[in-house]
Each structure stands twice: as structure tokens, then as C-alpha cells.
């Protein structure tokens, strides 16, 4: 009767209220999910920015170190690490200005990408220095031949003139090469050894490449590196 009817009304009201609460909860969950997705996208964007060279669009030092660390974890992987420093780049900066230098760097990045495979990686690690990783060499009998062929191709493509604002400019490259795991089993050793090999090329006039060997680990190479870095620092000071 009346009591039963009142209870029925209370029941229906409770159900309707519960439905409203569930709908509000669904809306809130959807809103939270959208916020979560936006945060994930933003974090990815920030990570992309923090690991990308703003001038060339190449991976930067942070990213290449991450990539090499990942490769090293695969004990069956064999890869070559190129440490490349541009030759004659400082003269272009001094004579034509930094806008010309930036133009060269961006176009060097383009030319390098045209040479290597899509599975390989190029990064700009600072100034006119680049690191290139040639991956998946484990099934190749003669890794050194592949590395030197690529280094030779880089030298050839960079010898083609660059033009900027009506001016013709030329650069070359000094390239040092280390091979994992032959020349190092950690990131620092591989990069340092490739750096040593690169400075050996610089000492011989640049415009070439060299594969690291244990004979390069001596005091004369250390002195050469220190002298070159000191000369660069003094030169930069004079420009200021």
C-alpha cells in the first residue's frame, strides 16, 4: 500500500541517484584519462626535445649515449662507432660568419643521412663534431672494410662544395673509428678510442680516417689531444 509505494519511490530515487553518480564517475575517469594521455604526449615531446639537436634535427649527445648503451647490452651485436670532426669548419665560421657555419652543419647532416642505412644512426654531439653508429655488423666477415668504405664515402661527399649567400665553401672530415667489442666494451672507452683515432688523423693533416689500434694509447697522443684542445681554446678566446 502507501508504505510500499513510498519504499518503491525511495528505491527508484536511489537507483537514479546511483546512475547519476556512475555517469559522473565515468565522465571524471574519461577526463582523467585524457589528462594522463596529454601528460604522456607532453613527456614524449619533452624527451624528444631534450635528445634532439635543434640545429640539424639529428639526435644529440644524450641520445647517442643512450643508443650506444642499449647496443652494448646485446652481447651478440657488433657495431662501428665513428667520431667525426669537420676540417676547415673554423675558417668558414671566421671568414663567413656563424650563419654560414650553421648552413654547413645542416647540409652535412643531410649528406651523411644520404650515405648510411636507415638502421644506422648519426648524431651531432657538439660544435662540428658528429658520431655515427653502423649497426648490425655481426654477420659480416670483414667489419673493418665496411667501416672504411663508409668513411671513404663520407670524405668524398663532403669534398663537394657547399654554397651559401653566393659563396663557395669546402669542408672535409677527420674520422676516428672504434669497433665494439674489439676496441671497447663500454660507452666511454669506445668514444675515447674513436676520439684518439680521430686526433691521429688531425695530426696528419686531416681529411681522412683511421681505425683505432692499441698503439694509439701513448703519451704522444695524449699530448697531441691536449695541444689541439689548448689551441682551439686560445683561438676561441682570440675571437672574443
mmCIF file of C-alpha atoms in Angstrom:
data_model
loop_
_atom_site.group_PDB
_atom_site.id
_atom_site.type_symbol
_atom_site.label_atom_id
_atom_site.label_comp_id
_atom_site.label_asym_id
_atom_site.label_seq_id
_atom_site.Cartn_x
_atom_site.Cartn_y
_atom_site.Cartn_z
ATOM 1 C CA UNK A 1 0.000 0.000 0.000
ATOM 2 C CA UNK A 2 1.168 3.558 0.819
ATOM 3 C CA UNK A 3 4.243 2.379 2.723
ATOM 4 C CA UNK A 4 5.107 0.024 -0.090
ATOM 5 C CA UNK A 5 4.675 2.842 -2.582
ATOM 6 C CA UNK A 6 6.933 5.116 -0.546
ATOM 7 C CA UNK A 7 9.600 2.434 -0.401
ATOM 8 C CA UNK A 8 9.329 1.952 -4.143
ATOM 9 C CA UNK A 9 9.837 5.679 -4.678
ATOM 10 C CA UNK A 10 12.858 5.683 -2.375
ATOM 11 C CA UNK A 11 14.268 2.687 -4.234
ATOM 12 C CA UNK A 12 13.801 4.280 -7.654
ATOM 13 C CA UNK A 13 15.291 7.540 -6.399
ATOM 14 C CA UNK A 14 18.304 5.666 -5.016
ATOM 15 C CA UNK A 15 18.793 3.872 -8.327
ATOM 16 C CA UNK A 16 18.536 7.114 -10.291
ATOM 17 C CA UNK A 17 20.977 8.798 -7.917
ATOM 18 C CA UNK A 18 23.375 5.893 -8.278
ATOM 19 C CA UNK A 19 23.116 6.111 -12.068
ATOM 20 C CA UNK A 20 23.907 9.825 -11.930
ATOM 21 C CA UNK A 21 26.904 9.161 -9.683
ATOM 22 C CA UNK A 22 28.146 6.426 -12.008
ATOM 23 C CA UNK A 23 27.776 8.733 -15.019
ATOM 24 C CA UNK A 24 29.682 11.470 -13.209
ATOM 25 C CA UNK A 25 32.349 8.933 -12.281
ATOM 26 C CA UNK A 26 32.618 7.800 -15.926
ATOM 27 C CA UNK A 27 32.971 11.417 -17.041
ATOM 28 C CA UNK A 28 35.625 12.043 -14.392
ATOM 29 C CA UNK A 29 37.523 8.889 -15.406
ATOM 30 C CA UNK A 30 37.436 9.942 -19.052
ATOM 31 C CA UNK A 31 38.710 13.391 -18.102
ATOM 32 C CA UNK A 32 41.496 11.858 -16.021
ATOM 33 C CA UNK A 33 42.382 9.514 -18.875
ATOM 34 C CA UNK A 34 42.609 12.455 -21.283
ATOM 35 C CA UNK A 35 44.855 14.302 -18.836
ATOM 36 C CA UNK A 36 47.019 11.176 -18.495
ATOM 37 C CA UNK A 37 47.323 10.841 -22.286
ATOM 38 C CA UNK A 38 48.177 14.542 -22.595
ATOM 39 C CA UNK A 39 50.885 14.151 -19.938
ATOM 40 C CA UNK A 40 52.326 11.118 -21.728
ATOM 41 C CA UNK A 41 52.376 13.037 -25.027
ATOM 42 C CA UNK A 42 53.955 16.061 -23.336
ATOM 43 C CA UNK A 43 56.624 13.904 -21.698
ATOM 44 C CA UNK A 44 57.418 12.317 -25.055
ATOM 45 C CA UNK A 45 57.643 15.759 -26.622
ATOM 46 C CA UNK A 46 59.983 16.972 -23.866
ATOM 47 C CA UNK A 47 62.085 13.825 -24.216
ATOM 48 C CA UNK A 48 62.283 14.404 -27.969
ATOM 49 C CA UNK A 49 63.384 17.998 -27.434
ATOM 50 C CA UNK A 50 65.976 17.003 -24.828
ATOM 51 C CA UNK A 51 67.513 14.353 -27.113
ATOM 52 C CA UNK A 52 67.459 16.245 -30.433
ATOM 53 C CA UNK A 53 69.961 18.750 -31.804
ATOM 54 C CA UNK A 54 67.904 21.856 -32.531
ATOM 55 C CA UNK A 55 70.037 22.965 -35.491
ATOM 56 C CA UNK A 56 70.280 19.773 -37.548
ATOM 57 C CA UNK A 57 67.379 17.736 -36.184
ATOM 58 C CA UNK A 58 69.803 14.873 -35.502
ATOM 59 C CA UNK A 59 69.973 13.001 -32.197
ATOM 60 C CA UNK A 60 72.222 14.838 -29.732
ATOM 61 C CA UNK A 61 74.940 13.587 -27.372
ATOM 62 C CA UNK A 62 72.444 12.462 -24.735
ATOM 63 C CA UNK A 63 70.522 10.342 -27.245
ATOM 64 C CA UNK A 64 73.559 8.745 -28.865
ATOM 65 C CA UNK A 65 74.926 7.754 -25.457
ATOM 66 C CA UNK A 66 71.589 6.097 -24.712
ATOM 67 C CA UNK A 67 71.661 4.305 -28.072
ATOM 68 C CA UNK A 68 75.209 3.032 -27.624
ATOM 69 C CA UNK A 69 74.450 1.843 -24.093
ATOM 70 C CA UNK A 70 71.481 -0.112 -25.445
ATOM 71 C CA UNK A 71 73.560 -1.680 -28.226
ATOM 72 C CA UNK A 72 76.273 -2.730 -25.779
ATOM 73 C CA UNK A 73 73.762 -4.738 -23.755
ATOM 74 C CA UNK A 74 73.370 -7.070 -26.747
ATOM 75 C CA UNK A 75 76.499 -9.181 -26.431
ATOM 76 C CA UNK A 76 75.963 -10.599 -29.924
ATOM 77 C CA UNK A 77 75.900 -7.149 -31.514
ATOM 78 C CA UNK A 78 78.896 -5.832 -33.445
ATOM 79 C CA UNK A 79 78.944 -2.198 -34.461
ATOM 80 C CA UNK A 80 81.334 0.549 -35.500
ATOM 81 C CA UNK A 81 81.458 3.968 -33.860
ATOM 82 C CA UNK A 82 82.714 6.908 -35.931
ATOM 83 C CA UNK A 83 83.901 10.069 -34.201
ATOM 84 C CA UNK A 84 83.981 12.770 -36.871
ATOM 85 C CA UNK A 85 85.307 16.313 -36.682
ATOM 86 C CA UNK A 86 84.934 18.664 -39.640
ATOM 87 C CA UNK A 87 88.079 20.063 -41.254
ATOM 88 C CA UNK A 88 88.225 23.730 -42.311
ATOM 89 C CA UNK A 89 84.988 24.477 -40.435
ATOM 90 C CA UNK A 90 86.597 27.062 -38.162
ATOM 91 C CA UNK A 91 87.865 29.013 -41.183
ATOM 92 C CA UNK A 92 84.341 29.162 -42.589
ATOM 93 C CA UNK A 93 82.980 30.470 -39.283
ATOM 94 C CA UNK A 94 85.753 33.058 -39.068
ATOM 95 C CA UNK A 95 85.523 34.253 -42.663
ATOM 96 C CA UNK A 96 81.821 33.939 -43.475
ATOM 97 C CA UNK A 97 80.135 34.071 -40.066
ATOM 98 C CA UNK A 98 78.163 31.672 -37.901
ATOM 99 C CA UNK A 99 75.131 31.678 -40.188
ATOM 100 C CA UNK A 100 77.324 30.160 -42.886
ATOM 101 C CA UNK A 101 78.652 27.668 -40.354
ATOM 102 C CA UNK A 102 75.118 26.679 -39.377
ATOM 103 C CA UNK A 103 74.275 26.237 -43.062
ATOM 104 C CA UNK A 104 77.248 23.897 -43.438
ATOM 105 C CA UNK A 105 76.293 21.831 -40.374
ATOM 106 C CA UNK A 106 72.706 21.368 -41.539
ATOM 107 C CA UNK A 107 73.810 20.313 -45.008
ATOM 108 C CA UNK A 108 76.491 17.986 -43.660
ATOM 109 C CA UNK A 109 73.713 16.246 -41.713
ATOM 110 C CA UNK A 110 71.687 15.877 -44.917
ATOM 111 C CA UNK A 111 74.629 14.449 -46.867
ATOM 112 C CA UNK A 112 75.525 11.995 -44.109
ATOM 113 C CA UNK A 113 71.952 10.704 -43.989
ATOM 114 C CA UNK A 114 72.139 10.009 -47.714
ATOM 115 C CA UNK A 115 75.118 7.680 -47.191
ATOM 116 C CA UNK A 116 74.219 5.493 -44.248
ATOM 117 C CA UNK A 117 71.452 2.900 -43.934
ATOM 118 C CA UNK A 118 68.195 3.737 -42.185
ATOM 119 C CA UNK A 119 69.132 1.332 -39.384
ATOM 120 C CA UNK A 120 72.316 3.298 -38.635
ATOM 121 C CA UNK A 121 72.461 6.476 -36.553
ATOM 122 C CA UNK A 122 74.036 9.910 -36.966
ATOM 123 C CA UNK A 123 74.227 12.401 -34.123
ATOM 124 C CA UNK A 124 75.673 15.852 -33.648
ATOM 125 C CA UNK A 125 77.408 15.864 -30.289
ATOM 126 C CA UNK A 126 78.533 19.489 -30.250
ATOM 127 C CA UNK A 127 80.149 22.134 -32.424
ATOM 128 C CA UNK A 128 81.349 20.478 -35.618
ATOM 129 C CA UNK A 129 81.591 17.004 -34.075
ATOM 130 C CA UNK A 130 79.408 14.093 -35.111
ATOM 131 C CA UNK A 131 79.126 10.467 -34.018
ATOM 132 C CA UNK A 132 77.926 7.814 -36.448
ATOM 133 C CA UNK A 133 76.928 4.280 -35.455
ATOM 134 C CA UNK A 134 76.997 1.488 -38.045
ATOM 135 C CA UNK A 135 74.858 -1.305 -36.613
ATOM 136 C CA UNK A 136 74.200 -4.974 -37.241
ATOM 137 C CA UNK A 137 77.677 -5.903 -38.426
ATOM 138 C CA UNK A 138 77.733 -9.227 -36.574
ATOM 139 C CA UNK A 139 77.179 -11.356 -39.688
ATOM 140 C CA UNK A 140 79.803 -9.536 -41.724
ATOM 141 C CA UNK A 141 83.185 -11.171 -42.118
ATOM 142 C CA UNK A 142 85.171 -8.005 -42.671
ATOM 143 C CA UNK A 143 83.779 -5.251 -40.460
ATOM 144 C CA UNK A 144 86.802 -3.029 -40.985
ATOM 145 C CA UNK A 145 86.278 -2.994 -44.743
ATOM 146 C CA UNK A 146 82.686 -1.845 -44.314
ATOM 147 C CA UNK A 147 83.726 0.862 -41.845
ATOM 148 C CA UNK A 148 86.482 2.178 -44.102
ATOM 149 C CA UNK A 149 84.181 2.104 -47.160
ATOM 150 C CA UNK A 150 81.651 4.279 -45.342
ATOM 151 C CA UNK A 151 84.383 6.599 -44.047
ATOM 152 C CA UNK A 152 85.719 6.960 -47.575
ATOM 153 C CA UNK A 153 82.221 7.722 -48.892
ATOM 154 C CA UNK A 154 81.775 10.407 -46.217
ATOM 155 C CA UNK A 155 85.052 12.035 -47.217
ATOM 156 C CA UNK A 156 84.006 12.011 -50.871
ATOM 157 C CA UNK A 157 80.555 13.541 -50.331
ATOM 158 C CA UNK A 158 81.915 16.288 -48.075
ATOM 159 C CA UNK A 159 84.513 17.295 -50.636
ATOM 160 C CA UNK A 160 81.705 18.517 -52.904
ATOM 161 C CA UNK A 161 81.444 22.290 -52.482
ATOM 162 C CA UNK A 162 78.842 23.940 -50.266
ATOM 163 C CA UNK A 163 77.341 27.260 -51.290
ATOM 164 C CA UNK A 164 75.942 29.980 -49.046
ATOM 165 C CA UNK A 165 74.957 33.528 -49.915
ATOM 166 C CA UNK A 166 76.809 33.302 -53.219
ATOM 167 C CA UNK A 167 79.982 31.948 -51.608
ATOM 168 C CA UNK A 168 81.569 28.583 -52.297
ATOM 169 C CA UNK A 169 82.933 26.756 -49.267
ATOM 170 C CA UNK A 170 84.697 23.461 -48.684
ATOM 171 C CA UNK A 171 84.983 21.218 -45.644
ATOM 172 C CA UNK A 172 86.401 17.805 -45.017
ATOM 173 C CA UNK A 173 86.319 15.336 -42.177
ATOM 174 C CA UNK A 174 88.742 13.686 -39.791
ATOM 175 C CA UNK A 175 87.188 10.391 -38.720
ATOM 176 C CA UNK A 176 88.249 8.046 -35.938
ATOM 177 C CA UNK A 177 86.701 4.590 -35.792
ATOM 178 C CA UNK A 178 86.309 2.146 -32.917
ATOM 179 C CA UNK A 179 84.606 -1.235 -33.166
ATOM 180 C CA UNK A 180 82.554 -2.986 -30.495
ATOM 181 C CA UNK A 181 83.626 -5.186 -28.796
ATOM 182 C CA UNK A 182 87.149 -5.235 -30.274
ATOM 183 C CA UNK A 183 88.070 -1.678 -29.218
ATOM 184 C CA UNK A 184 85.976 -1.321 -26.083
ATOM 185 C CA UNK A 185 83.030 -2.787 -24.227
ATOM 186 C CA UNK A 186 81.651 0.384 -22.645
ATOM 187 C CA UNK A 187 80.467 3.724 -23.983
ATOM 188 C CA UNK A 188 83.326 5.871 -22.649
ATOM 189 C CA UNK A 189 86.056 3.557 -23.948
ATOM 190 C CA UNK A 190 84.534 3.286 -27.419
ATOM 191 C CA UNK A 191 84.142 7.047 -27.764
ATOM 192 C CA UNK A 192 87.570 7.827 -26.283
ATOM 193 C CA UNK A 193 89.269 5.346 -28.603
ATOM 194 C CA UNK A 194 87.452 6.702 -31.654
ATOM 195 C CA UNK A 195 88.457 10.186 -30.465
ATOM 196 C CA UNK A 196 92.101 9.092 -30.238
ATOM 197 C CA UNK A 197 91.966 7.723 -33.773
ATOM 198 C CA UNK A 198 90.388 10.967 -34.990
ATOM 199 C CA UNK A 199 93.148 13.092 -33.453
ATOM 200 C CA UNK A 200 95.697 10.865 -35.160
ATOM 201 C CA UNK A 201 94.084 11.842 -38.476
ATOM 202 C CA UNK A 202 94.103 15.518 -37.449
ATOM 203 C CA UNK A 203 97.792 15.290 -36.654
ATOM 204 C CA UNK A 204 98.417 14.019 -40.182
ATOM 205 C CA UNK A 205 96.621 16.960 -41.780
ATOM 206 C CA UNK A 206 93.009 15.794 -41.512
ATOM 207 C CA UNK A 207 90.771 14.817 -44.432
ATOM 208 C CA UNK A 208 90.887 11.103 -43.739
ATOM 209 C CA UNK A 209 90.023 8.285 -41.377
ATOM 210 C CA UNK A 210 91.737 5.887 -39.035
ATOM 211 C CA UNK A 211 90.669 2.777 -37.128
ATOM 212 C CA UNK A 212 91.722 2.706 -33.502
ATOM 213 C CA UNK A 213 94.625 0.488 -32.501
ATOM 214 C CA UNK A 214 96.166 -0.108 -29.080
ATOM 215 C CA UNK A 215 99.377 1.615 -30.191
ATOM 216 C CA UNK A 216 97.495 4.918 -30.055
ATOM 217 C CA UNK A 217 97.283 4.729 -26.275
ATOM 218 C CA UNK A 218 100.506 6.520 -25.540
ATOM 219 C CA UNK A 219 101.707 9.817 -24.141
ATOM 220 C CA UNK A 220 102.351 11.394 -27.507
ATOM 221 C CA UNK A 221 98.696 11.039 -28.448
ATOM 222 C CA UNK A 222 97.654 12.445 -25.080
ATOM 223 C CA UNK A 223 99.944 15.429 -25.637
ATOM 224 C CA UNK A 224 98.545 15.893 -29.134
ATOM 225 C CA UNK A 225 94.979 15.972 -27.820
ATOM 226 C CA UNK A 226 95.868 18.450 -25.083
ATOM 227 C CA UNK A 227 97.759 20.652 -27.548
ATOM 228 C CA UNK A 228 94.891 20.620 -30.049
ATOM 229 C CA UNK A 229 92.300 21.451 -27.388
ATOM 230 C CA UNK A 230 94.533 24.214 -25.995
ATOM 231 C CA UNK A 231 94.990 25.695 -29.458
ATOM 232 C CA UNK A 232 91.226 25.605 -30.017
ATOM 233 C CA UNK A 233 90.594 27.266 -26.680
ATOM 234 C CA UNK A 234 93.154 30.003 -27.394
ATOM 235 C CA UNK A 235 91.681 30.539 -30.838
ATOM 236 C CA UNK A 236 88.181 30.888 -29.419
ATOM 237 C CA UNK A 237 89.496 33.360 -26.837
ATOM 238 C CA UNK A 238 91.138 35.460 -29.555
ATOM 239 C CA UNK A 239 87.861 35.579 -31.480
ATOM 240 C CA UNK A 240 86.122 37.034 -28.452
#
